[in-house]
Amino acid sequence: MVAALTAVTASAATGTASASASRASSPGRNVTVMTFNIHHGADPDDVLHLERVAETVRQSGADVVGLQEVDRHFASRSDFVDQASWLAKRLGLHLAYGANLDLDPEKPGDPRRRYGTAILSRFPIMNSRNTLLPRSETGEQRGLLEAELLVRGEKLRFLNTHLEDTSQDDRLTQVAAVNAIVNGSRLPTVLVGDLNTAPGSEEIAAMTKRLTDTWPVAGKSNGFTYDSVNPHERIDYVFASQGVQARRAKVLDVTVSDHRPLRVELSIR
């Protein structure tokens, strides 16, 4: 099932790619991406502070960011704020949003209550869509948000997901659905997200049949992203297809959310 998205645009960075033999390593072909589960803007003590999320994204210098657990008028936990649009406007970035939960408002006439994932980008978003992933009867609805970006005249496909946390069977089914979409395009592709599973799992083995886990290539130490106060698990990932090379990966030492952000510097060939 495919849900339509609303794209919000703001200012975007521009640049030109070098036509020399060193094009793949030139600044014009370099892109920094980040994945960040923002826990609806609340810190580990469940204190809401969306401004800190915005500042973390700003200071990271990332060109494209995949956010998970993003509210839009969802509940009192986030003051019914449209967090996706607020962050895009605050940071001056283009936005694509995927609502995995889409509920009636508490009061007639209020905006619908939505919860899902977002992509923030310095580069123009040419088109986007959100695909709802399969789930069991008791599982939470998850999705895969896709955006086609125009990066200095070249197309880049950026995908963002957040897989089920309570069932491996659900995750394996969801990974199969994600892989079918990944395999449907030859564009350079980056997939980010909170996969709720460890690097040695069946889910990651299935995900890396075509995509490369960038942390072993470009990161140092264990790469733990969860939890933010006492990191002991690596469950947040940046994957890259052929034609996209990881140069440097870093987990940011912040406790803005219950997850730490993962930032990866890439070169597009």
GROMACS .gro file of C-alpha atoms in nm:
model
  269
    1MET     CA    1   0.000   0.000   0.000
    2VAL     CA    2   0.140   0.338  -0.095
    3ALA     CA    3   0.047   0.654   0.091
    4ALA     CA    4   0.081   0.995  -0.072
    5LEU     CA    5   0.318   1.249   0.077
    6THR     CA    6   0.329   1.623   0.110
    7ALA     CA    7   0.658   1.782   0.010
    8VAL     CA    8   0.753   2.108   0.176
    9THR     CA    9   1.032   2.309   0.022
   10ALA     CA   10   1.259   2.571   0.165
   11SER     CA   11   1.605   2.691   0.069
   12ALA     CA   12   1.856   2.432  -0.055
   13ALA     CA   13   2.227   2.425  -0.111
   14THR     CA   14   2.357   2.429  -0.468
   15GLY     CA   15   2.687   2.334  -0.622
   16THR     CA   16   2.856   2.198  -0.930
   17ALA     CA   17   3.027   1.867  -0.981
   18SER     CA   18   3.376   1.851  -1.119
   19ALA     CA   19   3.417   1.682  -1.455
   20SER     CA   20   3.773   1.577  -1.383
   21ALA     CA   21   3.898   1.226  -1.324
   22SER     CA   22   3.884   1.293  -0.949
   23ARG     CA   23   3.512   1.364  -0.966
   24ALA     CA   24   3.419   1.089  -0.720
   25SER     CA   25   3.628   1.246  -0.444
   26SER     CA   26   3.556   1.610  -0.523
   27PRO     CA   27   3.338   1.822  -0.292
   28GLY     CA   28   3.076   1.843  -0.567
   29ARG     CA   29   3.013   1.469  -0.539
   30ASN     CA   30   3.032   1.438  -0.162
   31VAL     CA   31   2.717   1.407   0.047
   32THR     CA   32   2.688   1.381   0.425
   33VAL     CA   33   2.385   1.190   0.552
   34MET     CA   34   2.250   1.118   0.897
   35THR     CA   35   1.991   0.891   1.057
   36PHE     CA   36   1.830   0.996   1.385
   37ASN     CA   37   1.542   0.849   1.584
   38ILE     CA   38   1.420   1.166   1.759
   39HIS     CA   39   1.172   0.998   1.999
   40HIS     CA   40   0.905   1.261   1.913
   41GLY     CA   41   1.146   1.534   2.024
   42ALA     CA   42   1.181   1.407   2.381
   43ASP     CA   43   1.507   1.336   2.565
   44PRO     CA   44   1.579   1.024   2.776
   45ASP     CA   45   1.395   1.187   3.068
   46ASP     CA   46   1.095   1.235   2.837
   47VAL     CA   47   1.139   1.614   2.839
   48LEU     CA   48   1.018   1.765   2.511
   49HIS     CA   49   1.274   1.994   2.346
   50LEU     CA   50   1.244   2.005   1.967
   51GLU     CA   51   1.486   2.297   1.948
   52ARG     CA   52   1.765   2.067   2.067
   53VAL     CA   53   1.682   1.825   1.786
   54ALA     CA   54   1.705   2.110   1.535
   55GLU     CA   55   2.037   2.225   1.678
   56THR     CA   56   2.178   1.871   1.664
   57VAL     CA   57   2.086   1.844   1.296
   58ARG     CA   58   2.229   2.189   1.225
   59GLN     CA   59   2.559   2.123   1.402
   60SER     CA   60   2.601   1.786   1.230
   61GLY     CA   61   2.640   1.960   0.895
   62ALA     CA   62   2.447   1.676   0.729
   63ASP     CA   63   2.307   1.741   0.382
   64VAL     CA   64   2.031   1.480   0.409
   65VAL     CA   65   1.878   1.346   0.730
   66GLY     CA   66   1.638   1.057   0.788
   67LEU     CA   67   1.433   1.105   1.105
   68GLN     CA   68   1.221   0.841   1.275
   69GLU     CA   69   0.941   0.878   1.534
   70VAL     CA   70   0.826   1.217   1.407
   71ASP     CA   71   0.487   1.353   1.519
   72ARG     CA   72   0.246   1.571   1.321
   73HIS     CA   73  -0.032   1.708   1.543
   74PHE     CA   74  -0.018   1.364   1.703
   75ALA     CA   75  -0.062   1.399   2.078
   76SER     CA   76  -0.005   1.603   2.391
   77ARG     CA   77   0.336   1.431   2.426
   78SER     CA   78   0.457   1.663   2.146
   79ASP     CA   79   0.215   1.951   2.215
   80PHE     CA   80   0.027   1.858   1.894
   81VAL     CA   81   0.303   2.032   1.695
   82ASP     CA   82   0.369   1.950   1.331
   83GLN     CA   83   0.726   1.852   1.410
   84ALA     CA   84   0.824   1.770   1.053
   85SER     CA   85   0.725   2.108   0.913
   86TRP     CA   86   0.862   2.293   1.215
   87LEU     CA   87   1.205   2.133   1.175
   88ALA     CA   88   1.212   2.191   0.798
   89LYS     CA   89   1.125   2.558   0.841
   90ARG     CA   90   1.362   2.606   1.134
   91LEU     CA   91   1.653   2.455   0.941
   92GLY     CA   92   1.565   2.587   0.594
   93LEU     CA   93   1.550   2.239   0.441
   94HIS     CA   94   1.330   2.053   0.196
   95LEU     CA   95   1.093   1.800   0.353
   96ALA     CA   96   0.929   1.469   0.269
   97TYR     CA   97   0.708   1.300   0.528
   98GLY     CA   98   0.562   0.953   0.556
   99ALA     CA   99   0.270   0.893   0.793
  100ASN     CA  100   0.267   0.534   0.915
  101LEU     CA  101  -0.008   0.609   1.165
  102ASP     CA  102  -0.286   0.841   1.042
  103LEU     CA  103  -0.558   0.892   1.302
  104ASP     CA  104  -0.870   1.103   1.339
  105PRO     CA  105  -0.825   1.425   1.541
  106GLU     CA  106  -0.938   1.439   1.901
  107LYS     CA  107  -1.164   1.733   1.815
  108PRO     CA  108  -1.359   1.776   1.489
  109GLY     CA  109  -1.192   2.029   1.263
  110ASP     CA  110  -0.841   1.977   1.404
  111PRO     CA  111  -0.563   1.838   1.180
  112ARG     CA  112  -0.530   1.463   1.149
  113ARG     CA  113  -0.293   1.299   1.395
  114ARG     CA  114   0.008   1.152   1.216
  115TYR     CA  115   0.322   0.966   1.324
  116GLY     CA  116   0.602   0.840   1.104
  117THR     CA  117   0.930   0.926   0.937
  118ALA     CA  118   1.074   1.234   0.768
  119ILE     CA  119   1.351   1.325   0.528
  120LEU     CA  120   1.516   1.667   0.552
  121SER     CA  121   1.737   1.767   0.259
  122ARG     CA  122   1.951   2.059   0.144
  123PHE     CA  123   1.896   1.928  -0.207
  124PRO     CA  124   1.567   1.955  -0.398
  125ILE     CA  125   1.326   1.664  -0.353
  126MET     CA  126   1.201   1.573  -0.699
  127ASN     CA  127   0.938   1.326  -0.580
  128SER     CA  128   0.863   1.106  -0.281
  129ARG     CA  129   0.634   0.831  -0.158
  130ASN     CA  130   0.571   0.628   0.156
  131THR     CA  131   0.509   0.255   0.132
  132LEU     CA  132   0.339   0.087   0.427
  133LEU     CA  133   0.526  -0.231   0.518
  134PRO     CA  134   0.367  -0.566   0.605
  135ARG     CA  135   0.297  -0.639   0.971
  136SER     CA  136   0.133  -0.898   1.192
  137GLU     CA  137  -0.202  -0.833   1.357
  138THR     CA  138  -0.035  -0.712   1.677
  139GLY     CA  139   0.253  -0.524   1.515
  140GLU     CA  140   0.275  -0.147   1.476
  141GLN     CA  141   0.238  -0.012   1.124
  142ARG     CA  142   0.579   0.069   0.974
  143GLY     CA  143   0.679   0.225   0.645
  144LEU     CA  144   0.952   0.296   0.393
  145LEU     CA  145   0.983   0.662   0.294
  146GLU     CA  146   1.154   0.723  -0.042
  147ALA     CA  147   1.275   1.051  -0.186
  148GLU     CA  148   1.446   1.119  -0.516
  149LEU     CA  149   1.695   1.400  -0.465
  150LEU     CA  150   1.868   1.618  -0.721
  151VAL     CA  151   2.225   1.640  -0.596
  152ARG     CA  152   2.415   1.896  -0.802
  153GLY     CA  153   2.252   1.780  -1.122
  154GLU     CA  154   2.258   1.406  -1.043
  155LYS     CA  155   1.980   1.189  -0.899
  156LEU     CA  156   2.018   1.015  -0.564
  157ARG     CA  157   1.755   0.792  -0.408
  158PHE     CA  158   1.730   0.829  -0.030
  159LEU     CA  159   1.522   0.587   0.175
  160ASN     CA  160   1.428   0.599   0.543
  161THR     CA  161   1.263   0.330   0.755
  162HIS     CA  162   1.188   0.219   1.110
  163LEU     CA  163   1.130  -0.153   1.152
  164GLU     CA  164   0.924  -0.345   1.409
  165ASP     CA  165   1.088  -0.374   1.750
  166THR     CA  166   0.894  -0.667   1.903
  167SER     CA  167   0.896  -0.938   1.634
  168GLN     CA  168   1.181  -1.078   1.424
  169ASP     CA  169   0.930  -1.245   1.194
  170ASP     CA  170   0.775  -0.905   1.122
  171ARG     CA  171   1.118  -0.749   1.064
  172LEU     CA  172   1.217  -1.023   0.818
  173THR     CA  173   0.896  -0.972   0.624
  174GLN     CA  174   0.950  -0.598   0.626
  175VAL     CA  175   1.311  -0.633   0.508
  176ALA     CA  176   1.192  -0.846   0.216
  177ALA     CA  177   0.946  -0.570   0.120
  178VAL     CA  178   1.219  -0.307   0.151
  179ASN     CA  179   1.458  -0.512  -0.063
  180ALA     CA  180   1.196  -0.545  -0.337
  181ILE     CA  181   1.176  -0.165  -0.354
  182VAL     CA  182   1.554  -0.120  -0.334
  183ASN     CA  183   1.599  -0.363  -0.623
  184GLY     CA  184   1.347  -0.175  -0.833
  185SER     CA  185   1.586   0.105  -0.926
  186ARG     CA  186   1.938   0.141  -1.059
  187LEU     CA  187   1.986   0.489  -0.912
  188PRO     CA  188   2.259   0.538  -0.651
  189THR     CA  189   2.076   0.460  -0.328
  190VAL     CA  190   2.120   0.536   0.040
  191LEU     CA  191   1.898   0.362   0.295
  192VAL     CA  192   1.894   0.477   0.656
  193GLY     CA  193   1.692   0.395   0.962
  194ASP     CA  194   1.629   0.237   1.298
  195LEU     CA  195   1.615  -0.135   1.219
  196ASN     CA  196   1.576  -0.255   1.579
  197THR     CA  197   1.819  -0.541   1.522
  198ALA     CA  198   2.190  -0.613   1.568
  199PRO     CA  199   2.452  -0.636   1.290
  200GLY     CA  200   2.478  -1.016   1.301
  201SER     CA  201   2.105  -1.078   1.260
  202GLU     CA  202   1.922  -1.245   0.973
  203GLU     CA  203   1.759  -0.912   0.895
  204ILE     CA  204   2.092  -0.738   0.834
  205ALA     CA  205   2.222  -1.033   0.634
  206ALA     CA  206   1.917  -1.002   0.408
  207MET     CA  207   1.950  -0.623   0.384
  208THR     CA  208   2.314  -0.641   0.278
  209LYS     CA  209   2.264  -0.871  -0.019
  210ARG     CA  210   2.273  -0.562  -0.238
  211LEU     CA  211   2.346  -0.275   0.000
  212THR     CA  212   2.661  -0.219   0.208
  213ASP     CA  213   2.652  -0.148   0.579
  214THR     CA  214   2.869   0.165   0.594
  215TRP     CA  215   2.980   0.140   0.957
  216PRO     CA  216   3.230  -0.150   0.917
  217VAL     CA  217   3.370   0.032   0.614
  218ALA     CA  218   3.402   0.383   0.752
  219GLY     CA  219   3.340   0.378   1.128
  220LYS     CA  220   3.556   0.311   1.431
  221SER     CA  221   3.482   0.127   1.757
  222ASN     CA  222   3.145  -0.041   1.816
  223GLY     CA  223   2.908   0.211   1.657
  224PHE     CA  224   2.653   0.178   1.937
  225THR     CA  225   2.359   0.417   1.900
  226TYR     CA  226   2.116   0.294   2.166
  227ASP     CA  227   2.051   0.400   2.426
  228SER     CA  228   2.192   0.750   2.418
  229VAL     CA  229   2.289   0.762   2.788
  230ASN     CA  230   2.453   0.419   2.802
  231PRO     CA  231   2.503   0.302   2.441
  232HIS     CA  232   2.514  -0.077   2.418
  233GLU     CA  233   2.346  -0.165   2.088
  234ARG     CA  234   2.401  -0.083   1.721
  235ILE     CA  235   2.050  -0.070   1.575
  236ASP     CA  236   2.068   0.248   1.362
  237TYR     CA  237   2.219   0.210   1.014
  238VAL     CA  238   2.325   0.380   0.695
  239PHE     CA  239   2.341   0.148   0.392
  240ALA     CA  240   2.475   0.238   0.048
  241SER     CA  241   2.441   0.082  -0.297
  242GLN     CA  242   2.709   0.039  -0.560
  243GLY     CA  243   2.825   0.378  -0.676
  244VAL     CA  244   2.810   0.525  -0.327
  245GLN     CA  245   3.127   0.501  -0.119
  246ALA     CA  246   3.145   0.558   0.258
  247ARG     CA  247   3.440   0.773   0.361
  248ARG     CA  248   3.380   0.844   0.730
  249ALA     CA  249   3.115   0.742   0.985
  250LYS     CA  250   3.058   0.875   1.335
  251VAL     CA  251   2.804   0.831   1.613
  252LEU     CA  252   2.737   1.174   1.764
  253ASP     CA  253   2.782   1.200   2.139
  254VAL     CA  254   2.451   1.365   2.228
  255THR     CA  255   2.158   1.275   2.454
  256VAL     CA  256   1.889   1.476   2.277
  257SER     CA  257   1.681   1.160   2.221
  258ASP     CA  258   1.693   0.802   2.348
  259HIS     CA  259   1.900   0.724   2.034
  260ARG     CA  260   2.226   0.882   1.922
  261PRO     CA  261   2.247   1.009   1.563
  262LEU     CA  262   2.467   0.830   1.309
  263ARG     CA  263   2.644   1.060   1.060
  264VAL     CA  264   2.814   0.923   0.747
  265GLU     CA  265   3.016   1.104   0.482
  266LEU     CA  266   2.965   0.957   0.134
  267SER     CA  267   3.100   1.003  -0.216
  268ILE     CA  268   2.878   0.940  -0.517
  269ARG     CA  269   3.064   0.801  -0.814
   0.00000   0.00000   0.00000
